Coordinates of C-alpha atoms in Angstrom, one line a residue:
M8 CA 36.7 -6.3 -10.2
K9 CA 39.3 -5.5 -7.6
R10 CA 39.4 -1.9 -8.7
I11 CA 35.9 -1.5 -7.4
I12 CA 36.6 -2.4 -3.8
V13 CA 39.8 -0.4 -3.2
Q14 CA 39.9 2.2 -0.4
T15 CA 39.1 5.8 -1.2
A16 CA 42.2 8.0 -1.6
V17 CA 42.4 11.7 -1.3
V18 CA 41.4 13.2 -4.7
M19 CA 44.4 14.7 -6.4
L20 CA 43.3 16.0 -9.7
F21 CA 46.2 18.5 -9.8
G22 CA 44.3 20.9 -12.0
I23 CA 43.8 18.2 -14.7
F24 CA 40.8 20.1 -16.0
M25 CA 42.8 23.2 -16.3
T26 CA 45.7 21.8 -18.3
A27 CA 44.6 18.6 -20.1
C28 CA 45.4 18.7 -23.8
L29 CA 46.9 22.2 -23.6
E30 CA 50.6 22.1 -24.7
N31 CA 51.8 25.1 -22.8
E32 CA 50.8 28.1 -20.8
T33 CA 50.4 30.3 -23.9
E34 CA 47.7 28.0 -25.2
L35 CA 46.0 28.0 -21.8
E36 CA 46.0 31.8 -21.6
K37 CA 44.5 31.9 -25.1
Q38 CA 41.8 29.5 -24.2
M39 CA 41.0 31.4 -21.0
K40 CA 40.6 34.7 -23.0
Q41 CA 38.3 32.9 -25.4
D42 CA 36.2 31.5 -22.6
D43 CA 36.0 34.9 -20.8
K44 CA 34.9 36.6 -24.1
R45 CA 32.1 34.0 -24.6
V46 CA 30.9 34.3 -21.0
L47 CA 30.7 38.1 -21.3
A48 CA 28.9 37.8 -24.6
Y49 CA 26.3 35.5 -22.9
L50 CA 25.8 37.9 -20.1
N51 CA 25.4 40.8 -22.4
D52 CA 23.1 39.0 -24.8
N53 CA 20.8 38.0 -21.9
N54 CA 21.0 41.4 -20.1
I55 CA 22.4 39.8 -17.0
E56 CA 24.2 41.9 -14.4
A57 CA 26.7 39.7 -12.6
D58 CA 29.8 40.3 -10.5
R59 CA 33.2 38.8 -11.5
H60 CA 34.9 36.4 -9.0
S61 CA 38.7 36.6 -8.8
A62 CA 38.9 33.0 -10.1
G63 CA 37.3 34.1 -13.4
M64 CA 33.6 33.1 -13.1
Y65 CA 30.7 35.5 -12.7
Y66 CA 27.9 35.2 -10.2
E67 CA 24.7 36.8 -9.0
S68 CA 22.9 36.3 -5.7
I69 CA 19.3 35.2 -5.9
N70 CA 18.5 34.7 -2.2
T71 CA 20.8 35.9 0.6
N72 CA 20.8 34.9 4.3
A73 CA 23.2 37.0 6.4
S74 CA 22.3 34.9 9.5
G75 CA 23.0 31.6 7.8
T76 CA 25.9 29.3 8.6
A77 CA 28.9 30.0 6.4
V78 CA 30.5 27.3 4.3
L79 CA 33.9 26.7 5.9
E80 CA 36.8 24.3 5.2
E81 CA 35.7 20.6 5.8
S82 CA 32.0 21.6 5.9
V83 CA 29.5 19.0 4.6
V84 CA 27.1 20.9 2.4
S85 CA 23.7 19.7 1.3
F86 CA 22.3 21.5 -1.7
F87 CA 19.9 21.6 -4.7
Y88 CA 21.3 22.5 -8.1
H89 CA 20.5 23.3 -11.7
I90 CA 23.2 23.1 -14.3
S91 CA 23.1 23.8 -18.0
T92 CA 25.4 24.7 -20.8
M93 CA 25.4 28.2 -22.2
Q94 CA 24.6 27.0 -25.7
N95 CA 21.0 27.2 -26.7
G96 CA 19.4 23.8 -26.6
G97 CA 22.4 22.4 -24.7
Y98 CA 22.5 19.9 -21.9
T99 CA 20.7 20.6 -18.6
E100 CA 20.3 18.7 -15.3
M101 CA 18.8 19.5 -11.9
T102 CA 17.9 18.0 -8.6
L103 CA 14.9 15.8 -9.1
D104 CA 14.4 14.4 -5.7
S105 CA 13.6 17.1 -3.1
L106 CA 14.1 14.6 -0.3
N107 CA 17.6 13.7 -1.3
P108 CA 19.8 16.8 -1.9
Q109 CA 23.3 16.5 -3.1
L110 CA 26.2 16.3 -0.6
Y111 CA 29.6 18.0 -1.0
Y112 CA 32.7 18.1 1.1
H113 CA 34.1 21.6 1.0
E114 CA 37.8 21.3 0.1
Y115 CA 39.5 22.2 -3.2
N116 CA 39.6 19.2 -5.6
Y117 CA 36.5 17.6 -4.1
S118 CA 34.1 18.9 -6.8
L119 CA 33.7 19.0 -10.5
P120 CA 33.4 21.6 -11.9
N121 CA 36.1 23.2 -9.8
A122 CA 34.1 26.5 -9.9
M123 CA 31.8 24.9 -7.3
F124 CA 34.5 25.2 -4.7
Y125 CA 34.8 29.0 -5.3
G126 CA 31.1 29.4 -5.4
M127 CA 30.4 27.5 -2.2
D128 CA 33.2 29.3 -0.5
M129 CA 31.2 32.6 -0.6
M130 CA 27.8 31.2 0.4
R131 CA 25.8 30.5 3.6
S132 CA 23.0 28.1 4.4
G133 CA 19.7 29.3 3.0
E134 CA 21.3 31.2 0.2
K135 CA 20.9 30.7 -3.6
Y136 CA 23.4 31.8 -6.1
R137 CA 23.8 31.5 -9.9
F138 CA 27.3 31.1 -11.4
Y139 CA 28.5 31.7 -15.0
I140 CA 31.4 29.4 -15.4
P141 CA 34.1 29.4 -18.1
S142 CA 35.3 26.1 -19.3
Y143 CA 38.7 26.5 -17.6
L144 CA 36.9 26.3 -14.3
A145 CA 34.8 23.4 -15.5
Y146 CA 35.7 20.5 -17.8
N147 CA 38.0 22.4 -20.2
S148 CA 39.0 20.0 -23.0
F149 CA 36.8 17.1 -21.9
G150 CA 33.8 16.6 -24.1
D151 CA 31.2 13.8 -24.6
P152 CA 28.7 13.6 -27.5
E153 CA 25.9 12.7 -25.1
F154 CA 26.5 15.8 -23.0
F155 CA 28.5 18.7 -24.4
P156 CA 31.6 19.4 -26.5
S157 CA 35.0 20.4 -25.2
H158 CA 35.5 23.9 -23.9
T159 CA 31.9 24.3 -22.9
N160 CA 30.9 27.1 -20.5
F161 CA 28.1 26.5 -17.9
V162 CA 25.4 28.1 -15.8
L163 CA 25.2 26.6 -12.4
E164 CA 22.6 27.5 -9.8
I165 CA 23.1 26.3 -6.2
E166 CA 20.8 26.5 -3.2
I167 CA 22.3 25.5 0.1
L168 CA 20.0 23.7 2.4
D169 CA 22.2 22.8 5.4
I170 CA 25.8 22.7 6.6
Q171 CA 27.2 20.1 8.9
S172 CA 30.5 19.1 10.4
L173 CA 32.0 15.7 9.6
D174 CA 31.0 14.5 13.1
E175 CA 27.4 15.6 12.6
R176 CA 27.2 13.9 9.3
N177 CA 28.6 10.7 10.7
A178 CA 26.0 10.8 13.5
L179 CA 23.2 11.2 11.0
E180 CA 24.5 8.2 8.9
L181 CA 24.6 6.0 12.0
T182 CA 20.9 7.0 12.7
Q183 CA 20.0 6.1 9.2
I184 CA 21.8 2.7 9.5
E185 CA 20.0 2.0 12.7
Q186 CA 16.7 2.7 11.0
K187 CA 17.7 0.4 8.1
M188 CA 18.6 -2.4 10.5
Q189 CA 15.2 -2.2 12.2
Q190 CA 13.3 -1.9 8.9
N191 CA 15.0 -5.1 7.5
E192 CA 14.6 -6.8 10.9
W193 CA 18.4 -7.6 10.9
T194 CA 18.3 -8.6 14.6
G195 CA 21.3 -10.1 16.3
A196 CA 23.8 -7.9 14.4
E197 CA 27.0 -7.1 16.2
T198 CA 28.0 -3.4 16.4
T199 CA 31.8 -3.1 16.6
D200 CA 33.8 -0.3 18.2
S201 CA 34.2 1.3 14.8
G202 CA 30.4 1.4 14.2
L203 CA 30.4 -1.4 11.7
R204 CA 27.2 -3.5 11.8
F205 CA 28.1 -7.2 11.3
L206 CA 25.4 -9.8 10.8
L207 CA 26.4 -13.4 10.2
T208 CA 23.7 -15.0 8.0
E209 CA 25.2 -18.4 7.3
Q210 CA 27.9 -20.2 9.3
G211 CA 30.8 -21.9 7.5
S212 CA 33.3 -24.4 8.8
G213 CA 36.5 -23.7 6.9
D214 CA 39.7 -21.7 7.6
E215 CA 39.4 -18.2 9.1
V216 CA 40.4 -15.2 7.1
Q217 CA 43.6 -13.8 8.6
A218 CA 45.5 -10.5 8.2
N219 CA 47.8 -12.2 5.6
S220 CA 45.2 -14.4 3.9
T221 CA 44.5 -14.8 0.3
F222 CA 40.9 -15.8 -0.3
K223 CA 38.0 -15.8 -2.8
M224 CA 34.8 -14.1 -2.1
H225 CA 31.5 -13.0 -3.6
Y226 CA 30.0 -9.7 -2.7
A227 CA 27.2 -7.3 -3.6
R228 CA 27.6 -3.7 -2.7
K229 CA 24.5 -1.6 -2.3
Y230 CA 23.4 1.8 -1.2
L231 CA 21.5 2.0 2.1
D232 CA 18.2 2.1 0.2
G233 CA 19.0 -1.3 -1.4
T234 CA 20.1 0.0 -4.8
L235 CA 22.7 -2.3 -6.3
I236 CA 26.0 -0.7 -7.1
E237 CA 28.0 -3.7 -8.1
A238 CA 28.2 -7.5 -7.5
T239 CA 30.5 -10.3 -8.5
E240 CA 29.2 -12.8 -11.1
S241 CA 27.9 -16.1 -9.7
D242 CA 30.7 -18.1 -11.3
S243 CA 33.5 -15.5 -10.8
P244 CA 34.4 -14.7 -7.2
V245 CA 37.0 -12.1 -6.7
T246 CA 40.4 -13.1 -5.2
I247 CA 41.7 -10.9 -2.4
R248 CA 45.2 -10.7 -0.9
M249 CA 45.0 -9.0 2.4
G250 CA 47.6 -6.3 2.7
Y251 CA 47.8 -5.9 -1.1
D252 CA 44.2 -5.4 -2.3
N253 CA 43.2 -2.4 -0.2
L254 CA 39.7 -3.0 1.0
V255 CA 37.7 -0.1 2.5
P256 CA 38.0 -0.2 6.3
G257 CA 34.6 -1.6 7.0
L258 CA 34.9 -4.4 4.5
E259 CA 38.4 -5.4 5.8
E260 CA 37.1 -5.4 9.4
G261 CA 34.2 -7.5 8.4
V262 CA 36.0 -10.2 6.4
L263 CA 38.5 -10.6 9.3
K264 CA 35.5 -11.9 11.4
M265 CA 34.7 -14.5 8.8
Q266 CA 35.8 -18.0 7.7
E267 CA 35.4 -20.1 4.6
G268 CA 31.8 -20.8 3.9
D269 CA 30.5 -17.8 6.0
K270 CA 27.9 -15.4 4.6
A271 CA 27.4 -12.0 6.2
I272 CA 25.8 -8.6 5.9
L273 CA 28.0 -5.6 6.6
V274 CA 26.5 -2.2 7.0
M275 CA 28.8 0.8 7.4
A276 CA 28.8 4.6 7.4
S277 CA 30.7 6.4 4.7
E278 CA 33.7 7.0 6.9
L279 CA 34.3 3.2 6.9
A280 CA 33.6 3.0 3.2
F281 CA 34.2 5.6 0.4
G282 CA 34.2 8.7 2.6
T283 CA 33.8 12.2 1.3
G284 CA 34.0 11.3 -2.4
V285 CA 33.9 13.8 -5.2
Q286 CA 30.8 15.7 -6.1
V287 CA 30.2 15.8 -9.9
L288 CA 27.8 18.0 -11.8
P289 CA 26.1 17.1 -14.0
A290 CA 25.7 13.9 -12.0
A291 CA 25.2 11.8 -15.1
L292 CA 28.7 12.6 -16.1
R293 CA 30.3 10.6 -13.3
E294 CA 30.6 7.3 -15.1
P295 CA 31.8 8.8 -18.4
L296 CA 34.6 10.6 -16.5
I297 CA 35.6 7.4 -14.8
D298 CA 35.6 5.6 -18.2
E299 CA 37.9 8.2 -19.6
G300 CA 40.2 8.1 -16.6
W301 CA 39.4 11.6 -15.4
L302 CA 38.2 10.2 -12.0
Y303 CA 39.3 7.1 -10.1
P304 CA 37.0 4.0 -10.4
W305 CA 35.9 4.2 -6.8
H306 CA 34.5 7.7 -7.4
V307 CA 31.4 5.9 -8.8
I308 CA 30.1 6.1 -5.2
E309 CA 28.2 9.3 -4.3
P310 CA 29.8 11.4 -1.5
F311 CA 28.9 10.5 2.1
S312 CA 27.1 7.2 1.2
P313 CA 26.6 4.5 3.8
V314 CA 26.8 1.2 2.1
I315 CA 25.8 -2.4 2.6
Y316 CA 28.0 -5.4 1.6
E317 CA 26.6 -8.9 1.3
V318 CA 29.7 -11.1 1.5
E319 CA 30.4 -14.8 1.0
I320 CA 33.8 -16.3 1.7
V321 CA 34.1 -18.9 -1.0
E322 CA 37.6 -20.2 -0.2
V323 CA 40.5 -19.4 1.9
L324 CA 43.6 -20.3 -0.1

């Protein structure tokens, strides 16, 4: 349980999808040549004229927008997508909710497949590109019987809707949080200097949580729309040692305002929770990648997600 509430760390995949299960550079080079050959065959068989990117993938522009905002380092990109395997009858997935585009933080190692970074790097807002991706820029040796086999090549279509700075994204999240507070009639909530919304819903009478405390708590973590992400079992509170079990900043700030017996609602922007995260396409692959150890457990949270914690301090030890 503790693994689910740890603080987000910088993603350091170190090219794991480039080298996993390959014994040496010679094998990698051999696999890359095989991938390139299969991608070219796909393009030729489908009469597709595409340009080759220096990273190894191919691309074609569907819609261009010379006046659009360029994707730069640390940009927050909102986009629609369609991804499919190159095999006939293979796996396919796309944006289903036009009101909720995907979000992506533009830095290397913040997206899977890695080819997304190279693709976004050449795009502007309002543009739509299609990318033909060899497995060495995607999931390489990873395979799952429900999705695709190892060394699968992909076709990824991306349409960029908007580009924001981190400050602009945070301001938008704070607006969304304010709307949620009003919608749920969570009146009387305290807004701290960090932007955390703290609402005490039940007053306890026990010891206060201190910076060096060990305590037991129940919690439910939800997305801002109320969708449950995870919760403790009713008979199994989680034990936390402050300073050892790294809580996300907003949760740590919140519990330090509580005492044994307290119940509270904490609402926080992503910068106080799980931050930029990692964008994963296909999106349904996120949990299998976590299960197999290819992503950290906290990457279950979508990028730039404000969250709600419902917390009860059961006992201060």
